[in-house]
Short mmCIF file of C-alpha atoms in Angstrom, two decimals:
data_model
loop_
_atom_site.label_atom_id
_atom_site.label_comp_id
_atom_site.label_asym_id
_atom_site.label_seq_id
_atom_site.Cartn_x
_atom_site.Cartn_y
_atom_site.Cartn_z
CA MET A 19 -155.23 -82.75 31.25
CA GLN A 20 -156.37 -85.66 32.42
CA GLN A 21 -154.04 -88.91 31.97
CA THR A 22 -153.88 -91.79 30.67
CA ALA A 23 -153.13 -94.86 32.92
CA GLN A 24 -152.19 -97.76 32.65
CA ILE A 25 -154.98 -100.03 30.55
CA GLY A 26 -155.00 -104.06 31.21
CA ALA A 27 -154.05 -106.29 27.79
CA MET A 28 -156.50 -106.41 23.81
CA PRO A 29 -158.67 -108.88 24.14
CA ALA A 30 -157.59 -112.09 22.39
CA GLU A 31 -158.06 -111.76 18.80
CA PHE A 32 -156.39 -108.31 19.16
CA ARG A 33 -153.20 -109.93 20.86
CA GLU A 34 -151.34 -108.28 17.80
CA LEU A 35 -152.99 -104.64 18.77
CA GLU A 36 -151.25 -105.60 22.59
CA ASN A 37 -147.58 -103.54 21.67
CA LEU A 38 -149.41 -100.66 21.28
CA VAL A 39 -150.90 -100.24 24.24
CA GLN A 40 -148.08 -98.57 25.80
CA GLY A 41 -147.83 -94.73 23.65
CA TRP A 42 -150.87 -95.25 22.08
CA SER A 43 -154.52 -95.95 23.69
CA LEU A 44 -154.57 -92.22 24.89
CA ALA A 45 -157.77 -91.30 26.32
CA THR A 46 -158.19 -87.08 26.04
CA GLU A 47 -158.27 -85.62 22.12
CA HIS A 48 -155.70 -83.63 23.56
CA GLU A 49 -153.44 -86.60 24.58
CA ARG A 50 -153.74 -88.45 21.13
CA ARG A 51 -152.95 -84.78 19.24
CA GLU A 52 -149.81 -84.57 20.44
CA ARG A 53 -149.00 -87.76 20.11
CA ARG A 54 -149.33 -87.39 16.28
CA ALA A 55 -147.61 -83.52 16.25
CA THR A 56 -144.73 -85.68 18.46
CA ALA A 57 -144.30 -88.29 16.12
CA GLU A 58 -141.92 -89.47 13.13
CA PHE A 59 -143.81 -89.67 10.28
CA PRO A 60 -142.89 -93.56 9.67
CA GLU A 61 -144.00 -94.26 12.99
CA LEU A 62 -147.45 -92.63 12.35
CA ARG A 63 -147.24 -95.21 8.81
CA ALA A 64 -146.50 -97.91 11.06
CA TYR A 65 -149.27 -97.94 13.21
CA TYR A 66 -151.87 -97.08 9.80
CA ASP A 67 -150.53 -99.89 8.86
CA VAL A 68 -150.65 -102.72 11.44
CA VAL A 69 -154.91 -100.81 13.35
CA GLY A 70 -156.24 -99.45 10.46
CA PRO A 71 -157.23 -103.23 8.08
CA ARG A 72 -158.61 -104.33 11.49
CA MET A 73 -160.68 -100.85 11.76
CA ARG A 74 -163.59 -102.79 10.78
CA ASP A 75 -163.21 -105.84 13.29
CA ILE A 76 -162.74 -103.52 16.03
CA ALA A 77 -165.59 -102.24 15.72
CA ALA A 78 -167.82 -104.86 14.82
CA HIS A 79 -166.31 -106.13 18.55
CA LEU A 80 -167.18 -103.23 20.95
CA ASP A 81 -170.50 -102.98 19.22
CA ALA A 82 -171.58 -105.33 21.21
CA TYR A 83 -171.12 -104.05 24.30
CA PRO A 84 -173.36 -101.63 25.09
CA MET A 85 -172.82 -97.27 25.59
CA GLY A 86 -171.11 -96.33 28.43
CA ILE A 87 -168.64 -97.49 30.76
CA LEU A 88 -165.61 -99.73 28.70
CA PRO A 89 -164.34 -103.50 29.58
CA ALA A 90 -160.62 -102.00 30.65
CA PRO A 91 -159.33 -103.44 26.97
CA GLN A 92 -162.34 -103.25 25.49
CA LYS A 93 -161.94 -99.21 26.17
CA SER A 94 -158.55 -100.48 25.03
CA LEU A 95 -159.18 -101.46 22.06
CA LEU A 96 -162.07 -98.12 21.14
CA GLN A 97 -158.45 -95.52 22.21
CA LEU A 98 -156.68 -97.35 19.87
CA ALA A 99 -158.66 -96.67 17.17
CA LEU A 100 -159.92 -92.93 17.99
CA MET A 101 -155.53 -92.39 17.78
CA TYR A 102 -155.78 -93.84 14.57
CA MET A 103 -158.64 -91.74 12.59
CA GLU A 104 -155.98 -88.99 14.58
CA VAL A 105 -153.21 -91.14 12.13
CA ALA A 106 -155.50 -91.68 9.27
CA ILE A 107 -155.53 -87.73 8.10
CA ALA A 108 -151.24 -87.57 9.06
CA VAL A 109 -150.72 -90.53 6.37
CA GLU A 110 -153.28 -89.99 3.69
CA PHE A 111 -153.15 -85.97 3.14
CA TYR A 112 -150.22 -83.72 5.04
CA GLY A 113 -148.07 -87.04 4.81
CA GLN A 114 -146.15 -86.25 7.03
CA PRO A 115 -147.04 -85.11 11.21
CA GLU A 116 -147.96 -81.86 11.27
CA LEU A 117 -151.01 -79.27 9.37
CA ARG A 118 -148.20 -77.68 6.71
CA ASP A 119 -149.63 -73.96 8.08
CA GLY A 120 -151.81 -74.80 10.51
CA PHE A 121 -152.24 -72.12 13.70
CA PRO A 122 -149.53 -73.07 15.99
CA ARG A 123 -151.27 -75.83 19.08
CA HIS A 124 -150.24 -74.63 21.37
CA ARG A 125 -152.32 -71.70 21.20
CA TRP A 126 -154.93 -73.51 20.76
CA VAL A 127 -157.29 -75.31 23.40
CA ILE A 128 -158.80 -78.35 23.74
CA SER A 129 -161.62 -78.09 26.30
CA PRO A 130 -161.13 -81.21 27.67
CA ARG A 131 -164.19 -84.21 27.71
CA MET B 209 -180.75 -79.22 -7.60
CA SER B 210 -185.22 -78.20 -6.65
CA ALA B 211 -185.50 -75.62 -5.93
CA ASP B 212 -184.14 -72.67 -7.39
CA GLU B 213 -181.64 -73.88 -10.59
CA SER B 214 -180.66 -70.43 -11.29
CA LYS B 215 -179.46 -69.80 -7.86
CA SER B 216 -176.73 -72.45 -8.51
CA PHE B 217 -172.87 -71.41 -9.25
CA ASP B 218 -172.85 -69.95 -11.94
CA HIS B 219 -175.01 -67.50 -10.26
CA TYR B 220 -173.74 -63.81 -9.25
CA TYR B 221 -176.30 -62.91 -5.19
CA THR B 222 -174.47 -59.87 -5.45
CA PRO B 223 -176.62 -57.43 -7.94
CA GLU B 224 -179.73 -59.12 -6.43
CA HIS B 225 -179.33 -56.92 -3.24
CA PRO B 226 -178.32 -52.92 -5.21
CA GLU B 227 -178.17 -51.52 -2.23
CA LEU B 228 -175.25 -53.22 -0.59
CA GLY B 229 -173.24 -52.44 -3.60
CA THR B 230 -169.96 -53.39 -5.11
CA GLY B 231 -167.65 -51.58 -4.78
CA PRO B 232 -164.54 -51.73 -2.22
CA VAL B 233 -164.87 -51.17 1.39
CA SER B 234 -163.58 -48.81 3.92
CA ILE B 235 -161.26 -50.82 5.93
CA GLU B 236 -161.52 -48.66 9.32
CA PRO B 237 -163.70 -50.81 10.92
CA TYR B 238 -161.12 -53.49 11.59
CA VAL B 239 -158.64 -50.98 12.49
CA SER B 240 -160.25 -47.99 14.09
CA PRO B 241 -160.50 -48.47 18.00
CA GLU B 242 -163.36 -45.81 18.26
CA TYR B 243 -165.20 -47.93 15.44
CA PHE B 244 -165.51 -50.44 17.85
CA GLU B 245 -166.84 -48.54 20.72
CA LEU B 246 -169.13 -47.71 18.61
CA GLU B 247 -170.10 -51.22 18.17
CA ARG B 248 -170.17 -52.04 21.47
CA ARG B 249 -172.34 -50.39 22.59
CA CYS B 250 -174.61 -50.18 20.08
CA VAL B 251 -173.72 -53.21 18.21
CA PHE B 252 -173.63 -55.79 20.86
CA ARG B 253 -174.49 -54.67 24.25
CA ARG B 254 -178.33 -53.97 21.55
CA SER B 255 -177.47 -58.11 19.89
CA TRP B 256 -178.71 -61.71 22.03
CA LEU B 257 -175.20 -63.68 22.04
CA LEU B 258 -174.98 -67.67 21.68
CA PHE B 259 -173.23 -68.12 24.91
CA GLY B 260 -174.17 -72.21 24.47
CA HIS B 261 -176.19 -75.09 24.71
CA VAL B 262 -177.64 -76.89 27.32
CA SER B 263 -175.56 -80.11 26.70
CA GLU B 264 -172.63 -78.59 28.51
CA LEU B 265 -175.19 -77.82 31.61
CA PRO B 266 -176.77 -81.72 31.38
CA ASN B 267 -177.15 -81.73 35.81
CA ALA B 268 -178.38 -79.95 38.45
CA GLY B 269 -175.84 -76.68 39.87
CA ASP B 270 -174.03 -77.24 35.91
CA TYR B 271 -172.49 -73.79 34.49
CA LYS B 272 -171.11 -71.91 32.27
CA VAL B 273 -168.59 -68.73 32.88
CA ARG B 274 -166.93 -66.62 31.06
CA ASP B 275 -165.83 -62.87 31.34
CA VAL B 276 -168.57 -60.87 28.29
CA ALA B 277 -165.87 -57.91 27.79
CA VAL B 278 -168.27 -56.61 25.37
CA PHE B 279 -171.61 -55.87 28.05
CA GLY B 280 -167.36 -55.56 30.82
CA THR B 281 -169.03 -58.31 32.86
CA SER B 282 -168.48 -60.91 33.85
CA ILE B 283 -171.53 -64.29 33.42
CA ILE B 284 -172.76 -67.40 34.83
CA VAL B 285 -175.03 -69.40 34.03
CA VAL B 286 -176.34 -72.41 35.82
CA ARG B 287 -178.59 -75.36 35.62
CA GLY B 288 -180.93 -74.81 38.88
CA THR B 289 -181.59 -77.34 41.25
CA ASP B 290 -185.19 -77.09 39.69
CA GLY B 291 -183.55 -77.98 36.34
CA VAL B 292 -184.28 -74.74 34.94
CA VAL B 293 -181.63 -73.04 33.14
CA ARG B 294 -179.95 -69.62 34.15
CA ALA B 295 -178.12 -66.68 33.86
CA PHE B 296 -176.45 -63.89 36.51
CA HIS B 297 -173.24 -61.50 36.94
CA ASN B 298 -170.22 -63.30 38.62
CA VAL B 299 -170.47 -60.85 41.00
CA CYS B 300 -171.29 -60.72 44.97
CA ARG B 301 -174.35 -57.78 46.06
CA HIS B 302 -172.19 -58.36 49.51
CA ARG B 303 -169.22 -55.85 48.32
CA GLY B 304 -169.19 -56.36 44.35
CA ASN B 305 -166.31 -59.58 44.70
CA ARG B 306 -165.79 -62.84 41.73
CA LEU B 307 -167.74 -65.11 42.70
CA VAL B 308 -166.01 -67.60 40.16
CA PHE B 309 -162.69 -66.11 39.76
CA ASP B 310 -161.49 -68.86 36.65
CA ASN B 311 -163.79 -68.80 32.88
CA GLY B 312 -164.55 -72.05 32.22
CA ARG B 313 -167.70 -75.84 33.12
CA GLY B 314 -168.03 -76.44 36.72
CA ASN B 315 -170.76 -78.08 38.85
CA ALA B 316 -171.32 -76.72 42.16
CA PRO B 317 -173.99 -77.35 45.03
CA ALA B 318 -174.13 -73.06 45.47
CA PHE B 319 -171.73 -70.65 45.25
CA VAL B 320 -169.39 -69.55 48.48
CA CYS B 321 -167.63 -66.25 48.39
CA ARG B 322 -164.31 -66.49 48.81
CA MET B 323 -163.76 -62.64 50.45
CA HIS B 324 -166.40 -62.87 53.52
CA GLY B 325 -168.45 -66.59 52.92
CA TRP B 326 -171.77 -64.91 51.53
CA ALA B 327 -173.23 -68.44 49.53
CA TYR B 328 -175.88 -68.29 46.92
CA GLY B 329 -178.10 -71.36 45.61
CA THR B 330 -178.23 -72.33 41.67
CA ASP B 331 -181.12 -70.63 41.31
CA GLY B 332 -179.56 -67.23 42.04
CA ARG B 333 -181.11 -66.86 45.55
CA LEU B 334 -178.61 -65.78 48.94
CA ARG B 335 -179.19 -67.94 51.11
CA GLY B 336 -176.30 -67.86 53.78
CA VAL B 337 -175.01 -64.37 55.29
CA PRO B 338 -172.39 -65.44 58.16
CA GLU B 339 -172.17 -63.03 61.29
CA GLN B 340 -175.50 -61.42 59.04
CA ASP B 341 -177.09 -60.31 63.12
CA ARG B 342 -174.21 -57.66 62.34
CA PHE B 343 -175.57 -56.32 58.42
CA PHE B 344 -178.83 -53.21 59.08
CA ASP B 345 -181.92 -53.99 57.14
CA LEU B 346 -180.69 -56.69 54.96
CA ASP B 347 -183.55 -58.62 53.43
CA LYS B 348 -181.36 -61.75 51.94
CA LYS B 349 -184.71 -62.13 49.31
CA THR B 350 -183.70 -58.62 47.57
CA CYS B 351 -180.33 -59.33 47.57
CA GLY B 352 -179.87 -62.80 44.81
CA LEU B 353 -176.97 -62.92 42.23
CA PRO B 354 -177.49 -60.01 39.27
CA PRO B 355 -179.77 -61.40 37.16
CA VAL B 356 -178.36 -61.39 32.76
CA SER B 357 -180.54 -61.88 30.00
CA MET B 358 -181.06 -65.10 28.73
CA GLU B 359 -183.57 -67.14 26.29
CA ILE B 360 -182.78 -70.89 25.26
CA TRP B 361 -183.68 -71.44 21.63
CA ASN B 362 -183.87 -75.15 20.62
CA GLY B 363 -180.75 -76.06 22.36
CA PHE B 364 -178.00 -71.88 21.98
CA VAL B 365 -177.93 -70.36 24.62
CA PHE B 366 -177.96 -67.22 23.84
CA ILE B 367 -177.61 -63.33 26.53
CA HIS B 368 -178.21 -59.95 26.37
CA ALA B 369 -177.19 -56.57 28.31
CA GLU B 370 -179.85 -55.45 28.30
CA ALA B 371 -182.06 -55.88 31.23
CA GLU B 372 -185.57 -55.34 29.05
CA PRO B 373 -184.09 -56.63 25.70
CA ALA B 374 -186.33 -54.76 22.66
CA GLN B 375 -187.54 -57.80 21.02
CA SER B 376 -187.07 -61.41 22.25
CA LEU B 377 -184.77 -63.38 21.28
CA ARG B 378 -187.84 -65.37 18.85
CA GLU B 379 -188.06 -62.64 16.97
CA TYR B 380 -184.69 -61.16 17.09
CA LEU B 381 -184.27 -64.69 14.87
CA GLY B 382 -187.21 -63.93 12.81
CA PRO B 383 -186.90 -66.22 9.76
CA LEU B 384 -183.69 -67.81 10.68
CA ALA B 385 -185.33 -69.77 12.79
CA ILE B 386 -187.86 -70.96 10.85
CA ASP B 387 -185.17 -71.84 8.53
CA MET B 388 -183.80 -74.32 11.41
CA ASP B 389 -185.84 -75.10 14.07
CA GLY B 390 -186.74 -78.39 12.30
CA TYR B 391 -182.83 -79.43 12.81
CA PRO B 392 -182.57 -81.25 16.77
CA PHE B 393 -179.32 -78.89 17.70
CA GLU B 394 -181.05 -79.64 21.41
CA ARG B 395 -180.69 -83.31 21.07
CA MET B 396 -176.86 -83.15 20.55
CA ARG B 397 -173.85 -82.31 22.18
CA VAL B 398 -171.24 -80.84 21.65
CA VAL B 399 -167.81 -83.37 21.90
CA ALA B 400 -165.47 -81.20 21.21
CA GLU B 401 -164.62 -77.52 21.73
CA TYR B 402 -161.61 -75.77 21.24
CA THR B 403 -160.62 -71.98 22.65
CA ALA B 404 -157.93 -69.26 21.23
CA ASN B 405 -156.72 -66.00 21.25
CA LEU B 406 -156.59 -63.98 18.61
CA LYS B 407 -154.85 -60.66 17.62
CA ALA B 408 -157.40 -59.89 15.22
CA ASN B 409 -160.58 -58.29 15.14
CA TRP B 410 -163.62 -60.45 15.67
CA LYS B 411 -164.90 -59.07 11.60
CA THR B 412 -160.81 -60.79 10.91
CA VAL B 413 -162.17 -64.07 12.41
CA LEU B 414 -165.92 -63.93 11.55
CA ASN B 415 -165.37 -63.11 7.35
CA ILE B 416 -163.40 -66.69 6.90
CA PHE B 417 -166.43 -68.32 7.83
CA GLN B 418 -168.84 -66.67 6.24
CA GLU B 419 -167.28 -66.95 2.94
CA ALA B 420 -165.78 -70.39 1.05
CA TYR B 421 -163.65 -68.69 -1.86
CA HIS B 422 -160.53 -68.99 0.41
CA VAL B 423 -161.00 -72.89 0.62
CA ALA B 424 -158.92 -73.78 -2.42
CA THR B 425 -156.18 -71.73 -0.89
CA VAL B 426 -155.95 -72.53 2.47
CA HIS B 427 -157.26 -75.91 2.86
CA ARG B 428 -155.48 -77.04 0.49
CA ASN B 429 -153.23 -79.66 2.99
CA VAL B 430 -156.78 -81.19 4.99
CA VAL B 431 -160.13 -80.42 2.41
CA PRO B 432 -158.38 -80.36 -1.12
CA THR B 433 -160.65 -81.61 -3.12
CA GLN B 434 -163.56 -82.10 -1.16
CA ALA B 435 -165.34 -78.66 -1.78
CA ASP B 436 -164.37 -77.65 -5.45
CA VAL B 437 -166.65 -77.43 -7.14
CA LYS B 438 -165.99 -75.03 -10.31
CA GLY B 439 -162.39 -76.28 -11.61
CA GLY B 440 -160.79 -75.35 -7.90
CA SER B 441 -162.84 -73.16 -6.11
CA ALA B 442 -165.23 -74.02 -2.97
CA ARG B 443 -168.69 -71.70 -3.42
CA PHE B 444 -171.13 -71.19 -1.10
CA VAL B 445 -174.89 -71.29 -3.15
CA HIS B 446 -178.73 -69.51 -2.07
CA PHE B 447 -177.54 -67.38 0.12
CA ARG B 448 -180.35 -65.46 2.19
CA LEU B 449 -180.21 -62.40 3.23
CA HIS B 450 -182.57 -62.12 6.81
CA GLY B 451 -182.16 -58.93 7.95
CA GLN B 452 -178.62 -58.43 9.51
CA HIS B 453 -178.68 -62.31 9.53
CA ARG B 454 -177.30 -63.96 7.17
CA SER B 455 -177.82 -67.62 5.39
CA ALA B 456 -176.33 -69.70 2.22
CA SER B 457 -174.94 -74.01 1.20
CA LEU B 458 -172.27 -74.91 0.86
CA PRO B 459 -172.52 -78.11 -2.09
CA MET B 460 -170.07 -80.67 -2.15
CA ASN B 461 -167.55 -81.45 -4.45
CA PRO B 462 -169.66 -83.73 -6.72
CA SER B 463 -166.63 -86.33 -8.35
CA PHE B 464 -164.47 -85.54 -5.27
CA GLN B 465 -163.14 -89.32 -4.35
CA ARG B 466 -163.19 -89.53 -0.32
CA SER B 467 -159.83 -91.25 0.92
CA PRO B 468 -160.11 -94.58 2.73
CA THR B 469 -160.82 -93.41 5.61
CA GLU B 470 -162.45 -91.42 4.41
CA LEU B 471 -165.31 -94.28 3.65
CA LEU B 472 -164.05 -95.97 6.76
CA ALA B 473 -166.09 -93.76 8.71
CA GLY B 474 -168.49 -93.15 6.63
CA GLU B 475 -169.94 -96.39 7.54
CA PHE B 476 -168.97 -95.87 11.23
CA SER B 477 -171.48 -92.52 11.02
CA LEU B 478 -172.37 -90.10 9.60
CA GLY B 479 -169.80 -86.66 8.81
CA PHE B 480 -168.79 -84.09 7.16
CA SER B 481 -166.45 -85.33 4.18
CA THR B 482 -167.74 -89.33 5.27
CA GLY B 483 -170.81 -89.72 3.53
CA THR B 484 -173.05 -88.26 0.92
CA PRO B 485 -176.27 -87.12 1.98
CA ASN B 486 -178.04 -87.09 -1.02
CA ASP B 487 -181.48 -88.48 -0.86
CA PRO B 488 -183.66 -85.75 0.29
CA ALA B 489 -186.85 -88.32 1.91
CA GLN B 490 -182.89 -88.46 4.22
CA ALA B 491 -182.15 -84.96 4.83
CA TRP B 492 -182.69 -83.80 8.19
CA PRO B 493 -184.83 -81.18 8.74
CA GLY B 494 -183.41 -77.54 9.43
CA MET B 495 -180.64 -76.82 7.17
CA ASN B 496 -180.46 -76.59 3.20
CA PRO B 497 -183.99 -75.74 2.54
CA ALA B 498 -183.15 -75.78 -1.10
CA GLY B 499 -183.11 -78.95 -0.96
CA ILE B 500 -179.61 -79.06 -3.63
CA ARG B 501 -177.85 -81.48 -4.09
CA ASP B 502 -174.32 -82.90 -2.59
CA PHE B 503 -174.40 -80.43 0.83
CA ALA B 504 -171.83 -80.25 3.30
CA PHE B 505 -173.92 -77.91 5.41
CA ASP B 506 -175.36 -74.04 5.99
CA LEU B 507 -173.73 -70.23 6.84
CA ASN B 508 -176.45 -69.14 9.60
CA VAL B 509 -174.49 -66.29 10.71
CA VAL B 510 -176.93 -64.78 14.22
CA PHE B 511 -175.88 -61.53 14.24
CA PRO B 512 -173.32 -60.57 14.74
CA SER B 513 -170.68 -62.77 15.72
CA SER B 514 -173.14 -66.41 16.64
CA VAL B 515 -172.81 -69.17 13.23
CA ILE B 516 -174.55 -71.94 13.45
CA ASP B 517 -173.19 -74.38 10.01
CA PRO B 518 -176.51 -77.35 10.70
CA ALA B 519 -175.19 -79.96 8.45
CA GLN B 520 -176.58 -83.86 7.76
CA GLY B 521 -176.00 -85.37 11.89
CA TRP B 522 -173.50 -83.31 12.83
CA PHE B 523 -173.16 -79.68 13.36
CA PHE B 524 -170.73 -76.83 14.56
CA SER B 525 -171.08 -72.71 15.82
CA TYR B 526 -168.78 -70.12 15.86
CA GLU B 527 -168.56 -67.99 18.86
CA PHE B 528 -166.58 -63.81 17.80
CA TRP B 529 -166.15 -62.09 21.50
CA PRO B 530 -164.51 -58.97 21.49
CA ALA B 531 -161.83 -57.95 23.80
CA SER B 532 -160.48 -54.66 21.82
CA VAL B 533 -160.21 -53.73 18.56
CA ASP B 534 -158.03 -55.97 17.71
CA GLU B 535 -158.14 -59.07 20.06
CA THR B 536 -161.26 -61.78 20.07
CA GLN B 537 -161.82 -65.22 21.91
CA PHE B 538 -162.82 -67.27 19.31
CA VAL B 539 -164.78 -70.87 20.07
CA THR B 540 -165.12 -73.28 18.65
CA LYS B 541 -167.87 -76.79 18.73
CA ILE B 542 -168.61 -79.78 17.46
CA TYR B 543 -171.61 -80.69 17.64
CA PHE B 544 -173.63 -85.51 17.31
CA GLU B 545 -175.81 -86.83 18.59
CA GLU B 546 -175.52 -88.93 21.15
CA PRO B 547 -173.52 -92.19 18.98
CA LYS B 548 -175.52 -95.43 19.80
CA SER B 549 -172.69 -97.68 19.25
CA TRP B 550 -169.08 -97.85 20.02
CA GLY B 551 -168.18 -98.06 15.79
CA GLN B 552 -170.43 -94.75 15.63
CA ARG B 553 -167.79 -92.88 17.94
CA ILE B 554 -165.11 -94.24 16.60
CA GLY B 555 -166.50 -92.97 13.39
CA GLN B 556 -167.73 -89.49 14.35
CA GLU B 557 -164.15 -88.87 15.56
CA PHE B 558 -162.57 -88.25 11.90
CA THR B 559 -164.71 -85.66 11.98
CA ILE B 560 -163.60 -84.02 14.90
CA VAL B 561 -160.28 -83.98 13.65
CA GLN B 562 -160.16 -83.22 10.03
CA VAL B 563 -163.05 -80.54 10.77
CA ARG B 564 -160.31 -79.85 13.95
CA ASP B 565 -157.47 -79.36 11.45
CA GLY B 566 -159.15 -77.33 9.04
CA LEU B 567 -160.09 -74.70 11.79
CA LEU B 568 -155.80 -74.42 12.28
CA GLU B 569 -154.83 -73.82 8.11
CA ASP B 570 -158.12 -71.07 8.81
CA LEU B 571 -156.35 -69.46 11.99
CA ALA B 572 -153.10 -69.69 10.30
CA VAL B 573 -153.54 -66.73 8.08
CA LEU B 574 -155.48 -63.39 10.69
CA GLU B 575 -152.97 -62.40 12.30
CA PRO B 576 -150.98 -61.60 9.76
CA ASN B 577 -154.38 -60.32 7.68
CA GLN B 578 -154.58 -58.47 10.79
CA ALA B 579 -151.83 -56.55 11.31
CA ALA B 580 -151.64 -56.38 6.73
CA MET B 581 -154.90 -53.93 7.52
CA ALA B 582 -153.63 -52.47 10.42
CA SER B 583 -150.85 -51.23 8.67
CA GLY B 584 -152.37 -48.34 6.90
CA ALA B 585 -151.40 -49.40 3.81
CA ILE B 586 -154.83 -49.58 2.47
CA ASP B 587 -157.70 -48.07 2.96
CA SER B 588 -159.77 -50.59 1.43
CA VAL B 589 -161.11 -54.21 0.87
CA ILE B 590 -162.55 -55.83 -2.11
CA LEU B 591 -165.14 -58.43 -2.64
CA SER B 592 -165.73 -60.63 -5.48
CA ASP B 593 -170.37 -62.31 -5.46
CA GLN B 594 -169.43 -64.69 -3.23
CA GLU B 595 -168.33 -62.32 -0.64
CA LEU B 596 -171.27 -60.96 -0.26
CA ALA B 597 -172.08 -61.39 3.88
CA ILE B 598 -168.98 -59.46 4.42
CA ARG B 599 -170.50 -57.03 2.17
CA HIS B 600 -173.93 -57.43 4.04
CA GLN B 601 -171.92 -57.32 7.33
CA HIS B 602 -170.08 -53.71 6.29
CA HIS B 603 -174.03 -52.16 5.38
CA VAL B 604 -175.90 -53.68 8.38
CA ILE B 605 -173.46 -52.70 11.24
CA ASP B 606 -172.35 -49.07 9.37
CA SER B 607 -176.56 -48.43 9.35
CA ILE B 608 -176.41 -49.07 12.64
CA LEU B 609 -172.98 -46.67 13.94
CA ARG B 610 -175.03 -43.64 11.38
CA THR B 611 -178.57 -44.18 12.44
CA ALA B 612 -176.34 -43.61 16.57
CA ARG B 613 -174.09 -41.36 14.97
CA SER B 614 -177.17 -38.44 13.57
CA ASN B 615 -179.23 -39.55 17.38
CA SER B 616 -176.38 -38.57 18.86
CA GLU B 617 -175.76 -35.86 16.88
CA ALA B 618 -179.06 -35.04 17.71
CA ALA B 619 -179.40 -35.00 21.60
CA THR B 620 -176.02 -32.60 21.53
CA THR B 621 -177.95 -29.99 18.49
CA ALA B 622 -180.78 -30.59 20.31
CA LYS B 623 -178.72 -29.87 24.38
CA LEU B 624 -176.74 -26.72 22.51
CA HIS B 625 -180.25 -24.92 21.61
CA ARG B 626 -181.11 -25.42 24.91
#
């Protein structure tokens, strides 16, 4: 499984998200899902509350960059936004990190992309 | 609702197909090893099976390997340096070694046997034989990788066990292909792929995906109200039986309240519950043939075990790969267009997460289902009108096996009288 390397600081307008890069800016769906599943719910709630209000700004910022390889700070920002989607469903739908009555996640293989 | 106003949520579909009956159906097809062996020989070995999508093999040398237990072989599908996609048995012509040991995807300029180094091009031709002069009359031209029947329709790669299938893929798909021809499957790409090995019959796994009756119960956490069209239940409408294949359309709950993130994701991208593709002028071709309002997605079961479910701007597919009567490898993929912006990419992620978690709800109930059916406590299952697709599947497979059994009895009788 692909490992997430330490990648750069935030673009200036997103400095308040900088302390989230360590621990939440993850490169693969597998890593993001594991992160959510093993988090405490209050952590997810806090992430949701901080990142959620900035999601439109993040998309607008990244949309100035062409598709392809992003510079490191923008890559971190993208990964935080993808992580937000993973976190949001737990906060808005489940009220807990993991799905209730779901198939065991260790038996569900997410192919690397 | 434009076409067929009558075929709405209150419509009954089963009575339109009297040959299918309305009674309970036998549990034998789910638990009998003999039944499975007949299915393997008479259904799987005579059908086109979905193996993959062209977006999984974009470049020369990209390949994909899978054990196909129902064919008793391992198959390589590879894009050659000439751009052509071909399928081969994963076996060296020399002494029958496996060429690629692991299932999955990769890229290779050539396949080299790990036992003696015979080397094959991505077009399957034998290119190199170490110490070739020690062999007798070896003609490399006749020693390529053994081919497997393969055809591509609209970006989907299908394989067939027979060297000369009775029908081309296009003929096999028939009206189902006509319904879906316009959908741009080919230009979309796999964005997520999941695999799970289940202790359950392949039909036990498939069945939950060809009815919506389970949605209100199984999906109470992930999609609590999206598909609730009639007082707490989701319903497929416009069932379409195409010979062995079958289709239906699933409407969304028109008064479904989207969550903040569903609305947010819907600003960025089309997706599962994030958008409301109600404008028929905006509707993508090749789906929702009846033009129902609040369309969620179509169910299309390509007999026996491939499912292609198109939606507005995205789609998903299922493959069910049986290994025995109660072992199935389940593979599912989600597809989107290549995003045109990073915002679109971010919006797609919510659909990926939501569909994936929904699948985990489905899968959780299947092994207990199989174990309880195998207990012998009941000998049949009871099907509602909404489970027409399951009833149709029973009918089609039973008919095939009945014909095969009577042919085989006729052959035995003929032998006795010879």
